[in-house]
Amino acid sequence: MSLFGAMISGVSGLNAQSQNLGVISDNIANLNTVGYKSTVGRFSTLVTQAATNTNYTPGGVQFHPTAMISKQGLLQATSSTTAAAISGDGFFVVRDTSNPGDDSELFFTRAGDFKPDDDGYLKNTAGYYVQGWATDRNGNLLDKTGAVTSSNSSAAGDLQILDINSILTAAASTTRIEFGATLNLEETALTGTPTTSSTAGIDASTTDLTTLAGITAGDSFDITVGTGAPQTITIAAGETLNSLAAKITALTGVTATVDTTSTNHTLSISSTDPEATLTLANNNNTPLTGLGFGTLTTTAAFTPGAGNIASGAITANNSLPVTVYDSLGAAHKLNLQVVKLGQNKWGYELTGSTAAGQLDATTHPNGLVASGTMTFNGDGGLKTFTDENGISRVDQPVTGITWSNGAEPSSITLDAGTIGKTDGIKQFAAGTDANGNLIEYTTDFINQDGAQAGTMVNYGFTEDGFLQIQFANGVKRPVYKLAVATFEAPDSLENHTGNVYRQTRESGDYLLREPGTNGAGKVVASALESSNVDLAEEFTNMIITQRAYSANTKTITTTDDMLDELIRVKR
């Protein structure tokens, strides 16, 4: 009967409006709940039987609470360094225990009011512990085995509860050294390793070399520089040591000097290229033997990788000292030593001590760490900066630097400046200071990024979502990065006590993202997301709900009156 249907329809209206009032009251109650997402009441018809042209059967109304989970709340600044908010899509990943197992349930929340508990684990007001990836000192994400990973290939098992006590003391091993200095253009260039005569009783100016045993006019010998072609020297009648030196110096790539400081004057022959070898060979007869040249083949004075400066075989023109730190925070002194090889070209060696606790002597003979060459343009700017093999050392670290104190091997990038610019090591002529004193070499700066061991003094989130710890030595190190979970249909998540949500079939599977990547919202540090409840809207909805409820009661009372009239018919 339609009268009873009308009454039941009115009852369904009362039920729907009372549920809507419950939604409104919940929204108002959580007005100040961090990260709370409001719920909106929606209604749909309930049809029990299709209407016809002559008949209508009342059905009623169905109530549908709809969560506004994807609606952004206002962000408010806070003084807490461990508070965080998400601007955009996504949720913080949390668990209900600080020691979750593999089968522990994941929850998702926008409530980022995190603070450390007694053990240093970060949890929000509702008691849920936030998760993220552990990171290395460079901010790279690490999986559960400690290997570098990415959010795209990471699983929930790689996430960890954020623990501010994970690193209480830390040292920063040096990974980069920046040099800024001016080398002296007018420095005398190094020459090749010389070979020297030894025959006694020679006066460089007066002694006729053809009077010596084993030497006659017309004798000759060849001089070869590196892999070049031999160049021939012929001894003439009346040849003296000085005139022979002049002949040799006139050759390409060769220089000869006469030493007259002792009773027996001697002749030294070397290549002008310190990186080239020199070979002497008798051509006609044996004049080299007569002059007493015992060494007929010399080694290069400077060879990248050979450690010529480190061994003391040659002396550096200038040295740039720097203190670096290993993984244990121990200090070590290194020196970048340079020697001029030729026009606009310099050799360098990075050296250190092999004393106890310093460089490992087996790995670094004579304390040699690295070597190579650098060249300069005509404007003084750096042209090339190469290693032992002639390969560019720009942004290429020196690896395998081994210490004898038990620290991990170091990897250090040597930064000599920007190629083509004068912002690092450069070459100019010597200058003078304000007092007129000659300044041959200047050191503008030497910077390195290491530090000795220090204890934790502060911690907090960064705008990139890192949990960063600051130590007393000034080092700031990221130790974790917040994970942000995104869903295809976030409004279909299931509400759960504590302002958290559960994944549902309708919401789709979660995807772990780094903040600000692949559609995930950005993390705003030291901020909280307010409830997205609009109080004015809720009061308006309350009035409408109240009126609708009253109207439904009228339907019931009117139907009751009509039924009463029907009953009176029988009387």
XYZ file of C-alpha atoms in Angstrom:
571
model
C 0.000 0.000 0.000
C 1.412 3.425 -0.943
C 0.619 4.944 2.474
C 2.913 2.483 4.203
C 5.457 3.034 1.440
C 5.284 6.763 2.067
C 5.911 6.219 5.763
C 8.871 3.926 5.074
C 10.215 6.475 2.578
C 10.017 9.139 5.274
C 11.864 6.859 7.687
C 14.650 6.371 5.120
C 14.830 10.144 4.799
C 15.225 10.502 8.568
C 17.944 7.884 8.539
C 19.807 9.539 5.660
C 19.631 13.013 7.187
C 20.719 11.758 10.588
C 23.753 10.101 8.961
C 24.504 13.319 7.127
C 24.397 15.168 10.435
C 26.890 12.623 11.746
C 29.210 13.443 8.857
C 28.871 17.169 9.548
C 29.525 16.727 13.247
C 32.643 14.610 12.483
C 33.957 17.295 10.137
C 33.434 20.038 12.723
C 34.982 17.900 15.470
C 38.139 17.441 13.338
C 38.385 21.075 12.281
C 41.849 21.347 13.884
C 43.050 17.809 13.159
C 46.292 17.925 11.145
C 45.863 16.430 7.700
C 42.189 15.590 8.233
C 40.129 15.175 5.078
C 36.451 16.061 5.258
C 33.559 13.847 4.205
C 30.591 15.092 2.198
C 27.128 13.508 2.285
C 25.660 12.528 -1.054
C 22.176 11.056 -1.702
C 20.621 8.795 -4.306
C 17.104 7.475 -4.890
C 15.960 4.061 -3.734
C 13.484 2.485 -6.161
C 11.514 -0.570 -5.014
C 9.288 -0.880 -8.072
C 9.305 0.913 -11.385
C 6.585 3.539 -11.770
C 3.876 3.170 -14.401
C 1.328 5.540 -15.906
C -1.178 4.557 -13.225
C 0.909 3.414 -10.290
C 3.814 4.759 -8.184
C 5.498 2.927 -5.312
C 7.620 5.080 -3.010
C 11.115 3.763 -2.265
C 13.091 6.308 -0.285
C 16.646 7.599 -0.291
C 20.125 6.144 0.118
C 22.993 7.971 1.858
C 26.535 7.937 0.397
C 29.366 9.437 2.468
C 32.059 10.693 0.081
C 35.555 11.369 1.419
C 37.344 14.448 0.036
C 40.766 12.852 0.455
C 42.344 14.412 -2.626
C 41.311 17.958 -1.645
C 44.365 19.944 -0.528
C 44.326 21.557 2.893
C 46.009 24.851 3.718
C 49.696 24.652 4.727
C 50.734 26.332 7.957
C 54.302 27.012 9.089
C 55.507 25.486 12.332
C 58.681 25.739 14.391
C 59.206 21.973 14.424
C 62.079 20.853 12.173
C 60.622 17.337 11.955
C 57.184 18.473 10.775
C 56.401 18.088 7.096
C 53.490 18.600 4.752
C 52.790 17.457 1.217
C 51.862 20.042 -1.375
C 50.180 18.088 -4.122
C 49.250 14.436 -4.519
C 50.409 11.596 -2.329
C 50.621 10.373 1.233
C 53.261 9.710 3.835
C 53.857 5.982 4.315
C 53.469 4.963 7.970
C 53.245 1.855 10.142
C 51.728 1.308 13.562
C 54.939 -0.067 15.096
C 58.562 1.043 15.222
C 59.758 -2.509 14.546
C 57.611 -3.713 11.644
C 57.855 -7.179 10.200
C 57.611 -8.157 6.558
C 53.863 -8.716 6.946
C 53.137 -5.510 8.880
C 50.371 -3.448 7.309
C 51.117 -0.204 5.536
C 49.019 2.870 6.264
C 48.917 6.210 4.490
C 48.412 9.665 5.968
C 48.716 13.383 5.310
C 49.358 14.116 8.988
C 53.045 15.094 9.081
C 53.332 16.247 12.716
C 56.287 13.914 13.340
C 58.363 13.927 16.494
C 60.947 11.463 17.829
C 59.889 8.967 20.488
C 62.153 7.851 23.342
C 64.178 5.692 20.944
C 64.562 8.375 18.271
C 61.963 7.003 15.839
C 59.767 9.634 14.184
C 56.015 9.222 14.726
C 53.001 11.500 14.450
C 50.453 12.460 17.096
C 48.324 9.401 16.351
C 51.309 7.123 17.024
C 52.094 6.096 13.443
C 55.766 5.822 12.463
C 56.833 7.447 9.203
C 58.923 5.522 6.687
C 61.419 6.390 4.004
C 64.587 5.223 2.308
C 67.977 5.239 3.963
C 70.460 7.317 1.936
C 74.186 7.558 1.505
C 76.068 10.793 2.163
C 75.306 11.964 -1.375
C 71.554 11.474 -0.996
C 71.323 8.320 -3.116
C 68.525 5.966 -2.059
C 69.572 2.640 -0.526
C 67.645 -0.623 -0.481
C 67.489 -2.983 2.499
C 70.880 -4.474 1.555
C 72.561 -1.058 1.420
C 72.838 -1.010 -2.370
C 71.921 2.126 -4.311
C 68.369 1.936 -5.674
C 65.648 4.208 -7.035
C 62.018 4.790 -6.144
C 60.952 3.233 -9.456
C 62.609 -0.080 -8.613
C 62.076 0.018 -4.870
C 59.643 -2.100 -2.844
C 58.013 -1.442 0.513
C 60.550 -3.814 2.064
C 63.283 -1.273 1.322
C 61.605 1.370 3.478
C 62.783 1.983 7.026
C 61.368 3.767 10.046
C 63.110 7.147 10.243
C 65.524 7.069 13.188
C 67.328 10.267 14.159
C 69.696 8.249 16.351
C 70.980 6.179 13.428
C 74.073 8.399 13.211
C 75.061 10.130 16.448
C 78.666 10.817 15.424
C 79.987 11.286 11.908
C 83.078 12.318 10.039
C 83.100 13.578 6.486
C 85.819 12.111 4.314
C 87.171 14.523 1.743
C 85.714 13.942 -1.711
C 86.732 17.149 -3.483
C 89.598 19.643 -3.340
C 89.356 22.993 -5.109
C 92.586 24.795 -5.956
C 92.935 28.463 -6.831
C 96.487 29.659 -7.518
C 98.664 31.603 -9.946
C 101.731 29.894 -11.436
C 104.744 31.925 -12.550
C 104.917 32.250 -16.328
C 108.591 33.266 -16.058
C 109.672 30.143 -14.180
C 112.610 28.326 -15.792
C 111.353 25.165 -17.426
C 112.703 21.787 -16.428
C 114.980 20.067 -18.951
C 115.565 16.389 -19.559
C 117.832 14.183 -17.484
C 121.432 15.046 -18.480
C 124.314 12.749 -19.315
C 127.759 14.134 -18.437
C 131.313 13.585 -19.716
C 133.970 12.426 -17.268
C 137.349 12.616 -19.053
C 139.804 14.432 -16.823
C 142.258 17.190 -17.727
C 139.995 19.171 -20.050
C 139.866 22.959 -20.125
C 136.643 23.988 -21.806
C 138.220 26.919 -23.659
C 141.701 25.724 -24.605
C 141.857 21.964 -24.782
C 141.744 20.631 -28.344
C 139.472 17.605 -28.100
C 141.214 15.909 -31.042
C 144.335 15.608 -28.871
C 142.471 13.328 -26.450
C 142.898 9.594 -26.686
C 140.306 8.015 -28.992
C 139.235 11.274 -30.706
C 140.351 12.548 -34.092
C 139.039 15.216 -36.426
C 136.062 13.926 -38.389
C 134.788 11.628 -35.637
C 131.065 11.893 -35.127
C 128.231 10.737 -32.907
C 124.406 10.795 -33.082
C 121.935 12.363 -30.655
C 118.333 11.143 -30.640
C 115.580 12.833 -28.647
C 112.704 10.526 -27.802
C 111.445 8.798 -30.924
C 112.809 11.485 -33.231
C 115.385 11.102 -35.991
C 119.071 10.960 -35.049
C 121.032 14.228 -35.367
C 124.762 13.979 -36.091
C 127.576 15.979 -34.476
C 131.025 15.952 -36.154
C 134.130 16.915 -34.221
C 136.292 19.367 -36.155
C 140.005 20.023 -35.851
C 140.696 22.317 -32.904
C 137.260 21.540 -31.378
C 136.937 22.656 -27.753
C 134.383 21.689 -25.155
C 132.743 25.114 -25.477
C 132.491 24.961 -29.265
C 131.147 21.402 -29.077
C 128.490 22.566 -26.592
C 127.457 25.327 -28.998
C 127.076 22.803 -31.850
C 124.920 20.512 -29.738
C 122.702 23.333 -28.454
C 122.034 24.360 -32.043
C 120.317 21.018 -32.624
C 116.562 20.673 -32.323
C 115.351 19.686 -28.866
C 118.824 19.407 -27.331
C 120.805 21.599 -24.958
C 124.387 21.341 -23.745
C 126.095 23.089 -20.837
C 129.710 23.217 -19.712
C 130.620 23.000 -16.047
C 133.827 24.892 -15.271
C 133.466 24.966 -11.501
C 135.926 22.123 -10.939
C 139.446 21.495 -12.169
C 138.195 19.044 -14.772
C 135.653 20.783 -16.980
C 132.692 18.617 -18.098
C 129.986 18.651 -20.773
C 126.359 17.825 -19.942
C 123.859 17.016 -22.685
C 120.087 16.832 -22.164
C 116.853 17.159 -24.088
C 114.921 20.408 -23.816
C 111.763 18.332 -23.298
C 111.772 16.981 -19.736
C 109.333 14.245 -20.768
C 111.634 12.882 -23.494
C 114.539 10.441 -23.312
C 117.952 11.170 -24.820
C 120.118 8.631 -26.641
C 123.775 9.099 -27.640
C 125.471 6.729 -30.106
C 128.939 6.714 -31.693
C 128.712 7.194 -35.448
C 132.269 7.471 -36.817
C 134.839 5.975 -34.435
C 134.243 6.363 -30.658
C 134.355 10.026 -29.646
C 131.783 9.491 -26.873
C 134.134 7.015 -25.249
C 136.989 9.488 -25.543
C 134.902 12.152 -23.803
C 133.956 9.745 -21.044
C 130.193 9.550 -21.531
C 129.255 6.525 -19.467
C 125.479 6.917 -19.799
C 124.378 6.882 -23.401
C 120.591 6.686 -22.796
C 118.812 8.843 -20.240
C 115.319 8.590 -18.783
C 112.731 11.371 -18.933
C 113.106 13.907 -16.127
C 109.324 13.979 -15.595
C 106.923 11.200 -16.457
C 103.327 11.359 -15.177
C 102.860 8.488 -12.780
C 106.560 7.892 -12.159
C 106.729 9.979 -8.992
C 109.740 12.052 -10.013
C 108.900 14.811 -7.517
C 107.778 12.404 -4.778
C 111.032 10.451 -5.001
C 113.138 13.611 -4.861
C 114.592 13.093 -8.345
C 113.445 16.584 -9.296
C 112.397 19.576 -7.217
C 108.971 21.179 -7.524
C 108.735 24.861 -8.378
C 105.777 25.402 -6.038
C 103.614 23.442 -3.614
C 99.953 23.838 -2.564
C 99.391 22.113 0.803
C 95.922 20.959 1.919
C 94.615 18.994 4.897
C 92.134 16.266 3.993
C 90.116 13.846 6.135
C 89.480 10.124 5.807
C 86.305 8.189 6.688
C 87.323 8.059 10.372
C 87.824 11.816 10.560
C 91.620 11.572 10.762
C 93.530 14.456 9.196
C 96.180 13.976 6.488
C 98.354 16.563 4.801
C 98.670 16.384 1.027
C 100.636 18.621 -1.315
C 99.917 19.492 -4.930
C 103.438 20.054 -6.246
C 104.011 21.612 -9.657
C 106.997 21.889 -11.998
C 107.227 23.818 -15.263
C 107.788 21.516 -18.242
C 107.747 24.045 -21.058
C 105.829 26.919 -22.548
C 102.362 26.999 -20.977
C 102.827 23.446 -19.691
C 103.273 22.198 -16.126
C 103.555 18.825 -14.478
C 101.972 18.091 -11.103
C 102.055 15.428 -8.405
C 99.739 15.068 -5.417
C 101.854 13.662 -2.634
C 101.633 12.906 1.067
C 103.390 11.204 3.938
C 103.737 7.428 4.302
C 104.414 7.637 8.038
C 102.358 5.494 10.429
C 98.636 6.210 10.080
C 99.127 8.141 6.846
C 99.251 6.945 3.227
C 99.841 3.242 2.680
C 103.429 2.967 1.433
C 102.733 -0.103 -0.699
C 99.889 1.518 -2.614
C 101.570 4.926 -2.722
C 105.371 4.582 -3.162
C 107.133 7.692 -1.897
C 103.687 9.073 -1.023
C 102.555 9.556 -4.629
C 98.753 9.870 -4.857
C 98.218 11.230 -8.365
C 100.087 13.032 -11.136
C 99.657 14.432 -14.606
C 100.024 17.619 -16.588
C 98.174 20.877 -17.037
C 98.409 23.374 -19.892
C 97.289 26.979 -20.224
C 95.898 29.239 -22.922
C 97.460 32.494 -24.021
C 95.137 34.396 -21.680
C 96.376 32.464 -18.645
C 93.258 30.301 -18.378
C 93.375 26.551 -17.850
C 93.463 24.665 -21.173
C 93.833 21.019 -20.150
C 94.090 19.091 -16.886
C 95.023 15.462 -17.488
C 95.992 12.396 -15.468
C 98.872 9.919 -15.790
C 97.402 8.488 -18.990
C 96.689 11.811 -20.651
C 92.948 11.531 -19.922
C 91.086 14.585 -18.685
C 90.890 14.705 -14.912
C 88.000 17.204 -14.926
C 85.338 15.795 -12.570
C 87.125 12.422 -12.575
C 88.024 11.409 -8.994
C 91.326 9.949 -7.904
C 90.235 6.575 -6.524
C 91.885 3.997 -4.288
C 93.626 6.447 -1.957
C 94.574 4.021 0.793
C 95.375 4.891 4.402
C 97.287 2.759 6.889
C 95.062 3.623 9.879
C 92.164 1.348 8.952
C 90.003 4.001 7.314
C 88.106 3.254 4.133
C 89.896 4.141 0.875
C 89.220 7.686 -0.233
C 88.074 8.962 -3.599
C 88.938 12.619 -4.189
C 88.188 14.855 -7.162
C 90.868 17.463 -7.894
C 89.293 20.682 -9.130
C 91.816 22.933 -10.842
C 89.122 25.248 -12.194
C 86.942 25.556 -15.256
C 88.537 24.773 -18.604
C 89.021 28.000 -20.516
C 88.700 30.216 -17.451
C 90.940 31.666 -14.747
C 88.751 30.700 -11.775
C 91.136 28.008 -10.492
C 94.797 27.397 -11.287
C 96.074 29.893 -13.859
C 99.390 31.130 -15.253
C 100.590 34.724 -15.336
C 103.876 36.597 -15.100
C 105.227 37.353 -11.623
C 103.878 40.501 -10.014
C 104.555 42.682 -7.003
C 102.696 43.349 -3.791
C 101.747 46.741 -2.357
C 105.298 47.183 -1.041
C 106.928 46.394 -4.357
C 108.064 42.921 -3.320
C 108.248 40.330 -6.109
C 105.450 37.756 -5.950
C 106.248 34.775 -8.125
C 103.446 32.455 -6.976
C 100.152 33.220 -5.256
C 97.603 30.958 -3.605
C 94.079 32.340 -3.880
C 92.205 29.527 -2.136
C 92.322 25.827 -1.320
C 88.979 24.315 -0.281
C 88.046 20.765 0.637
C 84.730 19.288 1.792
C 85.880 16.913 4.546
C 85.677 17.308 8.320
C 86.832 15.582 11.472
C 84.417 13.539 13.582
C 81.583 15.483 15.241
C 78.472 14.697 17.300
C 74.890 15.374 16.235
C 73.630 18.829 17.183
C 70.499 19.233 15.059
C 68.205 17.452 12.640
C 65.226 18.176 10.432
C 63.563 17.750 7.061
C 64.694 19.612 3.962
C 62.565 20.862 1.073
C 63.720 17.831 -0.921
C 62.252 15.468 1.656
C 65.557 14.435 3.223
C 65.932 13.938 6.955
C 69.204 15.795 7.406
C 71.411 15.607 10.481
C 73.830 18.392 11.359
C 76.965 17.629 13.345
C 79.175 19.760 15.539
C 81.886 19.781 12.871
C 79.535 21.629 10.528
C 78.798 18.591 8.384
C 75.195 18.199 7.181
C 74.348 14.715 6.028
C 71.114 13.258 4.632
C 70.331 9.952 6.342
C 66.794 9.248 5.100
C 64.418 10.429 2.407
C 60.659 10.468 2.875
C 58.653 8.157 0.665
C 55.456 9.478 -0.920
C 52.785 6.975 -2.000
C 50.410 7.875 -4.813
C 47.152 6.178 -5.860
C 45.096 6.174 -9.015
C 41.894 6.871 -7.021
C 42.884 8.328 -3.634
C 39.281 9.261 -2.731
C 38.499 5.535 -2.636
C 40.915 4.819 0.222
C 39.441 3.415 3.418
C 39.409 5.583 6.553
C 41.026 4.170 9.643
C 41.440 5.412 13.208
C 44.347 7.798 13.633
C 43.762 9.884 10.522
C 45.271 7.184 8.301
C 43.990 5.314 5.264
C 44.122 1.787 3.971
C 44.541 0.733 0.383
C 41.389 -0.702 -1.215
C 40.559 -2.461 -4.425
C 38.916 0.686 -5.742
C 41.855 2.962 -4.877
C 44.348 0.872 -6.850
C 47.822 -0.164 -5.729
C 50.177 2.371 -4.196
C 53.264 3.592 -6.047
C 56.301 4.703 -4.063
C 57.753 7.999 -5.265
C 60.390 10.462 -4.225
C 58.845 13.806 -3.286
C 58.222 16.001 -6.297
C 58.786 13.261 -8.895
C 56.482 11.282 -11.184
C 53.320 13.053 -10.058
C 54.053 12.959 -6.327
C 53.616 16.175 -4.353
C 56.512 18.154 -2.946
C 57.472 18.060 0.717
C 57.228 21.366 2.558
C 59.554 21.285 5.556
C 58.526 22.736 8.941
C 54.903 22.972 7.856
C 51.658 21.126 8.549
C 48.615 20.586 6.366
C 45.450 21.865 8.030
C 42.101 20.132 7.868
C 40.305 20.829 4.597
C 37.020 21.381 6.456
C 35.170 24.606 5.538
C 33.356 25.606 8.734
C 30.943 27.988 6.981
C 29.974 25.261 4.553
C 29.457 22.788 7.387
C 27.116 25.190 9.256
C 25.139 25.747 6.064
C 24.873 22.001 5.495
C 23.772 21.583 9.112
C 20.849 23.983 8.619
C 19.839 22.250 5.381
C 20.077 18.839 7.039
C 17.997 20.011 9.985
C 15.256 21.316 7.674
C 15.318 18.144 5.603
C 15.017 16.049 8.743
C 12.031 18.110 9.923
C 10.385 17.766 6.497
C 10.718 13.993 6.655
C 9.062 13.938 10.064
C 6.105 15.795 8.499
C 5.848 13.046 5.900
C 5.550 10.485 8.675
C 3.028 12.456 10.744
C 0.886 13.219 7.678
C 0.875 9.574 6.660
C -0.095 8.685 10.215
C -3.034 11.102 10.050
C -4.186 9.599 6.760
C -4.032 6.102 8.173
C -6.027 7.263 11.176
C -8.712 8.626 8.829
C -8.761 5.294 7.028
C -9.276 3.404 10.261
C -12.197 5.709 11.163
C -14.035 4.589 7.999
C -14.541 1.196 9.588
C -15.927 2.739 12.737
